[in-house]
Amino acid sequence: MESKNISPAVIKRLPRYYRYLGDLLKSGIDRISSKDLSEKMQVTASQIRQDLNNFGGFGQQGYGYNVEYLYSEIAKILGLDKDYSIIIVGTGNLGTALTNYTDFAKRGFFVKKAFDIRSELEGKKIGEIEILGMDKLEGYIKNNQVDIAALTVPKDAATDIAAKLVKYGIKAIWNFAPVDLRLPKDVIVETIHLSDTLMRLSYSLKDKTSK
């Protein structure tokens, strides 16, 4: 399946399709029309067809979509047909919560180690995940397969630590620090600005209550 030059908006919707299709499978539904899927997802049937046509369509006239097949194909598109190893850098409240989140493993994302600058945490565990000192970061990355680094450190430390992660060989960073990282083009960065989503919620609430 060719996935080049696909709109970022389409890519952002794919995990939502995957999640809804997974729920349908759990409910024992083996096929669904774009109309019925649109009602569940609150996305137009036309939008669903346009999105999926970017990757081959998958539907059959008069039949709709085979739920299990479409679920597995979207998994392949998203790269979920393989496992990924993750390290957590920063074990404050957010880093600890991410380390404890068991649903990652269900999707093939396995947290292997956590790292923190606080020496008193070294050797302790978050669940089954050991915390190592930041001085062990380089050696661990160079001696182990690490696909993704989740960055959950304060803003003033994020840029420097991100640069070190790239230097050590990390090519994908899941950034929770409130800063936009400037990194080489071959490094993939997905930044989660929690405060931005809260401000968008605030805007929508203000807009609704002012009418």
PDB file of N, CA and C in Angstrom, residues 136-204:
ATOM      1  N   LYS A 136      23.474   6.847  32.642  1.00  0.00           N
ATOM      2  CA  LYS A 136      23.398   5.528  32.000  1.00  0.00           C
ATOM      3  C   LYS A 136      22.670   5.598  30.654  1.00  0.00           C
ATOM      4  N   LEU A 137      22.145   6.778  30.313  1.00  0.00           N
ATOM      5  CA  LEU A 137      21.301   6.919  29.125  1.00  0.00           C
ATOM      6  C   LEU A 137      22.043   6.563  27.841  1.00  0.00           C
ATOM      7  N   GLU A 138      23.206   7.139  27.638  1.00  0.00           N
ATOM      8  CA  GLU A 138      23.959   6.902  26.410  1.00  0.00           C
ATOM      9  C   GLU A 138      24.294   5.425  26.237  1.00  0.00           C
ATOM     10  N   GLY A 139      24.814   4.817  27.291  1.00  0.00           N
ATOM     11  CA  GLY A 139      25.199   3.420  27.211  1.00  0.00           C
ATOM     12  C   GLY A 139      24.025   2.514  26.934  1.00  0.00           C
ATOM     13  N   TYR A 140      22.885   2.815  27.558  1.00  0.00           N
ATOM     14  CA  TYR A 140      21.709   1.966  27.346  1.00  0.00           C
ATOM     15  C   TYR A 140      21.244   2.036  25.898  1.00  0.00           C
ATOM     16  N   ILE A 141      21.168   3.260  25.358  1.00  0.00           N
ATOM     17  CA  ILE A 141      20.694   3.422  23.976  1.00  0.00           C
ATOM     18  C   ILE A 141      21.632   2.739  22.991  1.00  0.00           C
ATOM     19  N   LYS A 142      22.912   2.845  23.228  1.00  0.00           N
ATOM     20  CA  LYS A 142      23.880   2.276  22.293  1.00  0.00           C
ATOM     21  C   LYS A 142      23.949   0.756  22.371  1.00  0.00           C
ATOM     22  N   ASN A 143      23.513   0.186  23.493  1.00  0.00           N
ATOM     23  CA  ASN A 143      23.611  -1.264  23.673  1.00  0.00           C
ATOM     24  C   ASN A 143      22.273  -1.987  23.603  1.00  0.00           C
ATOM     25  N   ASN A 144      21.200  -1.233  23.373  1.00  0.00           N
ATOM     26  CA  ASN A 144      19.873  -1.829  23.321  1.00  0.00           C
ATOM     27  C   ASN A 144      19.063  -1.212  22.183  1.00  0.00           C
ATOM     28  N   GLN A 145      18.099  -1.970  21.707  1.00  0.00           N
ATOM     29  CA  GLN A 145      17.199  -1.457  20.684  1.00  0.00           C
ATOM     30  C   GLN A 145      16.207  -0.497  21.338  1.00  0.00           C
ATOM     31  N   VAL A 146      16.253   0.760  20.952  1.00  0.00           N
ATOM     32  CA  VAL A 146      15.310   1.759  21.456  1.00  0.00           C
ATOM     33  C   VAL A 146      14.691   2.460  20.251  1.00  0.00           C
ATOM     34  N   ASP A 147      13.397   2.275  20.069  1.00  0.00           N
ATOM     35  CA  ASP A 147      12.724   2.871  18.918  1.00  0.00           C
ATOM     36  C   ASP A 147      12.192   4.270  19.204  1.00  0.00           C
ATOM     37  N   ILE A 148      11.713   4.479  20.427  1.00  0.00           N
ATOM     38  CA  ILE A 148      11.062   5.742  20.777  1.00  0.00           C
ATOM     39  C   ILE A 148      11.513   6.183  22.164  1.00  0.00           C
ATOM     40  N   ALA A 149      11.794   7.469  22.306  1.00  0.00           N
ATOM     41  CA  ALA A 149      12.075   8.050  23.619  1.00  0.00           C
ATOM     42  C   ALA A 149      10.944   9.001  23.971  1.00  0.00           C
ATOM     43  N   ALA A 150      10.299   8.757  25.106  1.00  0.00           N
ATOM     44  CA  ALA A 150       9.262   9.673  25.594  1.00  0.00           C
ATOM     45  C   ALA A 150       9.929  10.685  26.511  1.00  0.00           C
ATOM     46  N   LEU A 151       9.809  11.958  26.181  1.00  0.00           N
ATOM     47  CA  LEU A 151      10.488  13.024  26.908  1.00  0.00           C
ATOM     48  C   LEU A 151       9.499  13.723  27.829  1.00  0.00           C
ATOM     49  N   THR A 152       9.648  13.501  29.128  1.00  0.00           N
ATOM     50  CA  THR A 152       8.721  14.069  30.114  1.00  0.00           C
ATOM     51  C   THR A 152       9.512  14.826  31.170  1.00  0.00           C
ATOM     52  N   VAL A 153      10.313  15.766  30.708  1.00  0.00           N
ATOM     53  CA  VAL A 153      11.170  16.557  31.595  1.00  0.00           C
ATOM     54  C   VAL A 153      10.711  18.016  31.570  1.00  0.00           C
ATOM     55  N   PRO A 154      11.167  18.840  32.522  1.00  0.00           N
ATOM     56  CA  PRO A 154      10.797  20.264  32.516  1.00  0.00           C
ATOM     57  C   PRO A 154      11.269  20.967  31.242  1.00  0.00           C
ATOM     58  N   LYS A 155      10.604  22.061  30.927  1.00  0.00           N
ATOM     59  CA  LYS A 155      10.886  22.814  29.710  1.00  0.00           C
ATOM     60  C   LYS A 155      12.348  23.211  29.579  1.00  0.00           C
ATOM     61  N   ASP A 156      12.957  23.666  30.674  1.00  0.00           N
ATOM     62  CA  ASP A 156      14.323  24.169  30.595  1.00  0.00           C
ATOM     63  C   ASP A 156      15.362  23.075  30.362  1.00  0.00           C
ATOM     64  N   ALA A 157      14.966  21.817  30.532  1.00  0.00           N
ATOM     65  CA  ALA A 157      15.896  20.709  30.307  1.00  0.00           C
ATOM     66  C   ALA A 157      15.632  19.982  28.997  1.00  0.00           C
ATOM     67  N   ALA A 158      14.473  20.206  28.407  1.00  0.00           N
ATOM     68  CA  ALA A 158      14.030  19.400  27.269  1.00  0.00           C
ATOM     69  C   ALA A 158      14.925  19.530  26.044  1.00  0.00           C
ATOM     70  N   THR A 159      15.297  20.752  25.684  1.00  0.00           N
ATOM     71  CA  THR A 159      16.085  20.962  24.466  1.00  0.00           C
ATOM     72  C   THR A 159      17.433  20.261  24.550  1.00  0.00           C
ATOM     73  N   ASP A 160      18.100  20.402  25.682  1.00  0.00           N
ATOM     74  CA  ASP A 160      19.415  19.785  25.857  1.00  0.00           C
ATOM     75  C   ASP A 160      19.315  18.263  25.847  1.00  0.00           C
ATOM     76  N   ILE A 161      18.331  17.714  26.547  1.00  0.00           N
ATOM     77  CA  ILE A 161      18.190  16.260  26.614  1.00  0.00           C
ATOM     78  C   ILE A 161      17.787  15.696  25.261  1.00  0.00           C
ATOM     79  N   ALA A 162      16.915  16.403  24.542  1.00  0.00           N
ATOM     80  CA  ALA A 162      16.516  15.950  23.207  1.00  0.00           C
ATOM     81  C   ALA A 162      17.727  15.882  22.281  1.00  0.00           C
ATOM     82  N   ALA A 163      18.596  16.889  22.361  1.00  0.00           N
ATOM     83  CA  ALA A 163      19.805  16.892  21.531  1.00  0.00           C
ATOM     84  C   ALA A 163      20.697  15.697  21.866  1.00  0.00           C
ATOM     85  N   LYS A 164      20.787  15.360  23.142  1.00  0.00           N
ATOM     86  CA  LYS A 164      21.584  14.200  23.548  1.00  0.00           C
ATOM     87  C   LYS A 164      20.965  12.906  23.036  1.00  0.00           C
ATOM     88  N   LEU A 165      19.640  12.803  23.102  1.00  0.00           N
ATOM     89  CA  LEU A 165      18.960  11.607  22.601  1.00  0.00           C
ATOM     90  C   LEU A 165      19.264  11.389  21.119  1.00  0.00           C
ATOM     91  N   VAL A 166      19.229  12.472  20.355  1.00  0.00           N
ATOM     92  CA  VAL A 166      19.532  12.390  18.925  1.00  0.00           C
ATOM     93  C   VAL A 166      20.993  11.988  18.720  1.00  0.00           C
ATOM     94  N   LYS A 167      21.877  12.577  19.502  1.00  0.00           N
ATOM     95  CA  LYS A 167      23.304  12.251  19.414  1.00  0.00           C
ATOM     96  C   LYS A 167      23.550  10.774  19.700  1.00  0.00           C
ATOM     97  N   TYR A 168      22.772  10.223  20.622  1.00  0.00           N
ATOM     98  CA  TYR A 168      22.951   8.819  20.994  1.00  0.00           C
ATOM     99  C   TYR A 168      22.289   7.849  20.017  1.00  0.00           C
ATOM    100  N   GLY A 169      21.527   8.398  19.069  1.00  0.00           N
ATOM    101  CA  GLY A 169      20.961   7.545  18.028  1.00  0.00           C
ATOM    102  C   GLY A 169      19.455   7.430  17.977  1.00  0.00           C
ATOM    103  N   ILE A 170      18.736   8.148  18.832  1.00  0.00           N
ATOM    104  CA  ILE A 170      17.274   8.093  18.827  1.00  0.00           C
ATOM    105  C   ILE A 170      16.723   8.814  17.594  1.00  0.00           C
ATOM    106  N   LYS A 171      15.773   8.175  16.915  1.00  0.00           N
ATOM    107  CA  LYS A 171      15.191   8.750  15.706  1.00  0.00           C
ATOM    108  C   LYS A 171      13.721   9.131  15.858  1.00  0.00           C
ATOM    109  N   ALA A 172      13.130   8.853  17.026  1.00  0.00           N
ATOM    110  CA  ALA A 172      11.718   9.195  17.251  1.00  0.00           C
ATOM    111  C   ALA A 172      11.540   9.636  18.702  1.00  0.00           C
ATOM    112  N   ILE A 173      11.004  10.832  18.889  1.00  0.00           N
ATOM    113  CA  ILE A 173      10.812  11.388  20.226  1.00  0.00           C
ATOM    114  C   ILE A 173       9.346  11.755  20.423  1.00  0.00           C
ATOM    115  N   TRP A 174       8.786  11.253  21.502  1.00  0.00           N
ATOM    116  CA  TRP A 174       7.428  11.584  21.923  1.00  0.00           C
ATOM    117  C   TRP A 174       7.576  12.652  22.991  1.00  0.00           C
ATOM    118  N   ASN A 175       7.367  13.896  22.628  1.00  0.00           N
ATOM    119  CA  ASN A 175       7.719  15.023  23.475  1.00  0.00           C
ATOM    120  C   ASN A 175       6.522  15.578  24.258  1.00  0.00           C
ATOM    121  N   PHE A 176       6.607  15.469  25.569  1.00  0.00           N
ATOM    122  CA  PHE A 176       5.573  16.030  26.440  1.00  0.00           C
ATOM    123  C   PHE A 176       6.029  17.325  27.100  1.00  0.00           C
ATOM    124  N   ALA A 177       7.254  17.732  26.849  1.00  0.00           N
ATOM    125  CA  ALA A 177       7.745  18.989  27.416  1.00  0.00           C
ATOM    126  C   ALA A 177       7.105  20.160  26.672  1.00  0.00           C
ATOM    127  N   PRO A 178       6.764  21.236  27.383  1.00  0.00           N
ATOM    128  CA  PRO A 178       6.092  22.384  26.744  1.00  0.00           C
ATOM    129  C   PRO A 178       7.043  23.260  25.941  1.00  0.00           C
ATOM    130  N   VAL A 179       7.688  22.652  24.954  1.00  0.00           N
ATOM    131  CA  VAL A 179       8.628  23.382  24.099  1.00  0.00           C
ATOM    132  C   VAL A 179       8.652  22.713  22.730  1.00  0.00           C
ATOM    133  N   ASP A 180       8.765  23.506  21.680  1.00  0.00           N
ATOM    134  CA  ASP A 180       8.868  22.975  20.328  1.00  0.00           C
ATOM    135  C   ASP A 180      10.334  22.688  20.030  1.00  0.00           C
ATOM    136  N   LEU A 181      10.654  21.442  19.840  1.00  0.00           N
ATOM    137  CA  LEU A 181      12.037  21.021  19.642  1.00  0.00           C
ATOM    138  C   LEU A 181      12.495  21.283  18.210  1.00  0.00           C
ATOM    139  N   ARG A 182      13.706  21.767  18.063  1.00  0.00           N
ATOM    140  CA  ARG A 182      14.329  21.979  16.749  1.00  0.00           C
ATOM    141  C   ARG A 182      15.390  20.901  16.581  1.00  0.00           C
ATOM    142  N   LEU A 183      15.057  19.881  15.821  1.00  0.00           N
ATOM    143  CA  LEU A 183      15.945  18.738  15.667  1.00  0.00           C
ATOM    144  C   LEU A 183      16.153  18.428  14.181  1.00  0.00           C
ATOM    145  N   PRO A 184      17.165  17.612  13.848  1.00  0.00           N
ATOM    146  CA  PRO A 184      17.398  17.274  12.437  1.00  0.00           C
ATOM    147  C   PRO A 184      16.158  16.683  11.779  1.00  0.00           C
ATOM    148  N   LYS A 185      16.046  16.874  10.471  1.00  0.00           N
ATOM    149  CA  LYS A 185      14.852  16.458   9.733  1.00  0.00           C
ATOM    150  C   LYS A 185      14.622  14.955   9.755  1.00  0.00           C
ATOM    151  N   ASP A 186      15.689  14.177   9.982  1.00  0.00           N
ATOM    152  CA  ASP A 186      15.511  12.728   9.992  1.00  0.00           C
ATOM    153  C   ASP A 186      15.036  12.202  11.338  1.00  0.00           C
ATOM    154  N   VAL A 187      14.810  13.113  12.293  1.00  0.00           N
ATOM    155  CA  VAL A 187      14.286  12.733  13.603  1.00  0.00           C
ATOM    156  C   VAL A 187      12.797  13.061  13.644  1.00  0.00           C
ATOM    157  N   ILE A 188      11.990  12.070  13.976  1.00  0.00           N
ATOM    158  CA  ILE A 188      10.542  12.252  14.044  1.00  0.00           C
ATOM    159  C   ILE A 188      10.170  12.722  15.445  1.00  0.00           C
ATOM    160  N   VAL A 189       9.429  13.817  15.523  1.00  0.00           N
ATOM    161  CA  VAL A 189       9.000  14.351  16.817  1.00  0.00           C
ATOM    162  C   VAL A 189       7.486  14.492  16.833  1.00  0.00           C
ATOM    163  N   GLU A 190       6.859  13.912  17.821  1.00  0.00           N
ATOM    164  CA  GLU A 190       5.417  14.098  18.050  1.00  0.00           C
ATOM    165  C   GLU A 190       5.287  14.818  19.384  1.00  0.00           C
ATOM    166  N   THR A 191       4.866  16.079  19.322  1.00  0.00           N
ATOM    167  CA  THR A 191       4.787  16.897  20.538  1.00  0.00           C
ATOM    168  C   THR A 191       3.358  16.948  21.051  1.00  0.00           C
ATOM    169  N   ILE A 192       3.200  16.680  22.324  1.00  0.00           N
ATOM    170  CA  ILE A 192       1.898  16.723  22.983  1.00  0.00           C
ATOM    171  C   ILE A 192       1.875  17.922  23.916  1.00  0.00           C
ATOM    172  N   HIS A 193       1.209  18.993  23.488  1.00  0.00           N
ATOM    173  CA  HIS A 193       1.067  20.181  24.329  1.00  0.00           C
ATOM    174  C   HIS A 193      -0.240  20.058  25.118  1.00  0.00           C
ATOM    175  N   LEU A 194      -0.170  19.571  26.339  1.00  0.00           N
ATOM    176  CA  LEU A 194      -1.376  19.381  27.136  1.00  0.00           C
ATOM    177  C   LEU A 194      -2.102  20.698  27.379  1.00  0.00           C
ATOM    178  N   SER A 195      -1.361  21.762  27.620  1.00  0.00           N
ATOM    179  CA  SER A 195      -2.003  23.053  27.886  1.00  0.00           C
ATOM    180  C   SER A 195      -2.718  23.589  26.654  1.00  0.00           C
ATOM    181  N   ASP A 196      -2.205  23.272  25.454  1.00  0.00           N
ATOM    182  CA  ASP A 196      -2.855  23.724  24.221  1.00  0.00           C
ATOM    183  C   ASP A 196      -4.245  23.107  24.096  1.00  0.00           C
ATOM    184  N   THR A 197      -4.354  21.808  24.389  1.00  0.00           N
ATOM    185  CA  THR A 197      -5.660  21.153  24.293  1.00  0.00           C
ATOM    186  C   THR A 197      -6.627  21.731  25.321  1.00  0.00           C
ATOM    187  N   LEU A 198      -6.108  22.072  26.494  1.00  0.00           N
ATOM    188  CA  LEU A 198      -6.960  22.668  27.518  1.00  0.00           C
ATOM    189  C   LEU A 198      -7.434  24.054  27.095  1.00  0.00           C
ATOM    190  N   MET A 199      -6.567  24.819  26.440  1.00  0.00           N
ATOM    191  CA  MET A 199      -6.953  26.148  25.965  1.00  0.00           C
ATOM    192  C   MET A 199      -7.979  26.051  24.834  1.00  0.00           C
ATOM    193  N   ARG A 200      -7.848  25.037  23.972  1.00  0.00           N
ATOM    194  CA  ARG A 200      -8.857  24.848  22.929  1.00  0.00           C
ATOM    195  C   ARG A 200     -10.201  24.491  23.547  1.00  0.00           C
ATOM    196  N   LEU A 201     -10.160  23.695  24.598  1.00  0.00           N
ATOM    197  CA  LEU A 201     -11.383  23.357  25.319  1.00  0.00           C
ATOM    198  C   LEU A 201     -11.989  24.603  25.949  1.00  0.00           C
ATOM    199  N   SER A 202     -11.134  25.455  26.501  1.00  0.00           N
ATOM    200  CA  SER A 202     -11.592  26.703  27.101  1.00  0.00           C
ATOM    201  C   SER A 202     -12.258  27.601  26.057  1.00  0.00           C
ATOM    202  N   TYR A 203     -11.649  27.673  24.868  1.00  0.00           N
ATOM    203  CA  TYR A 203     -12.225  28.481  23.796  1.00  0.00           C
ATOM    204  C   TYR A 203     -13.616  27.969  23.414  1.00  0.00           C
ATOM    205  N   SER A 204     -13.711  26.648  23.240  1.00  0.00           N
ATOM    206  CA  SER A 204     -14.997  26.047  22.840  1.00  0.00           C
ATOM    207  C   SER A 204     -16.057  26.264  23.906  1.00  0.00           C
TER     208      SER A 204
END
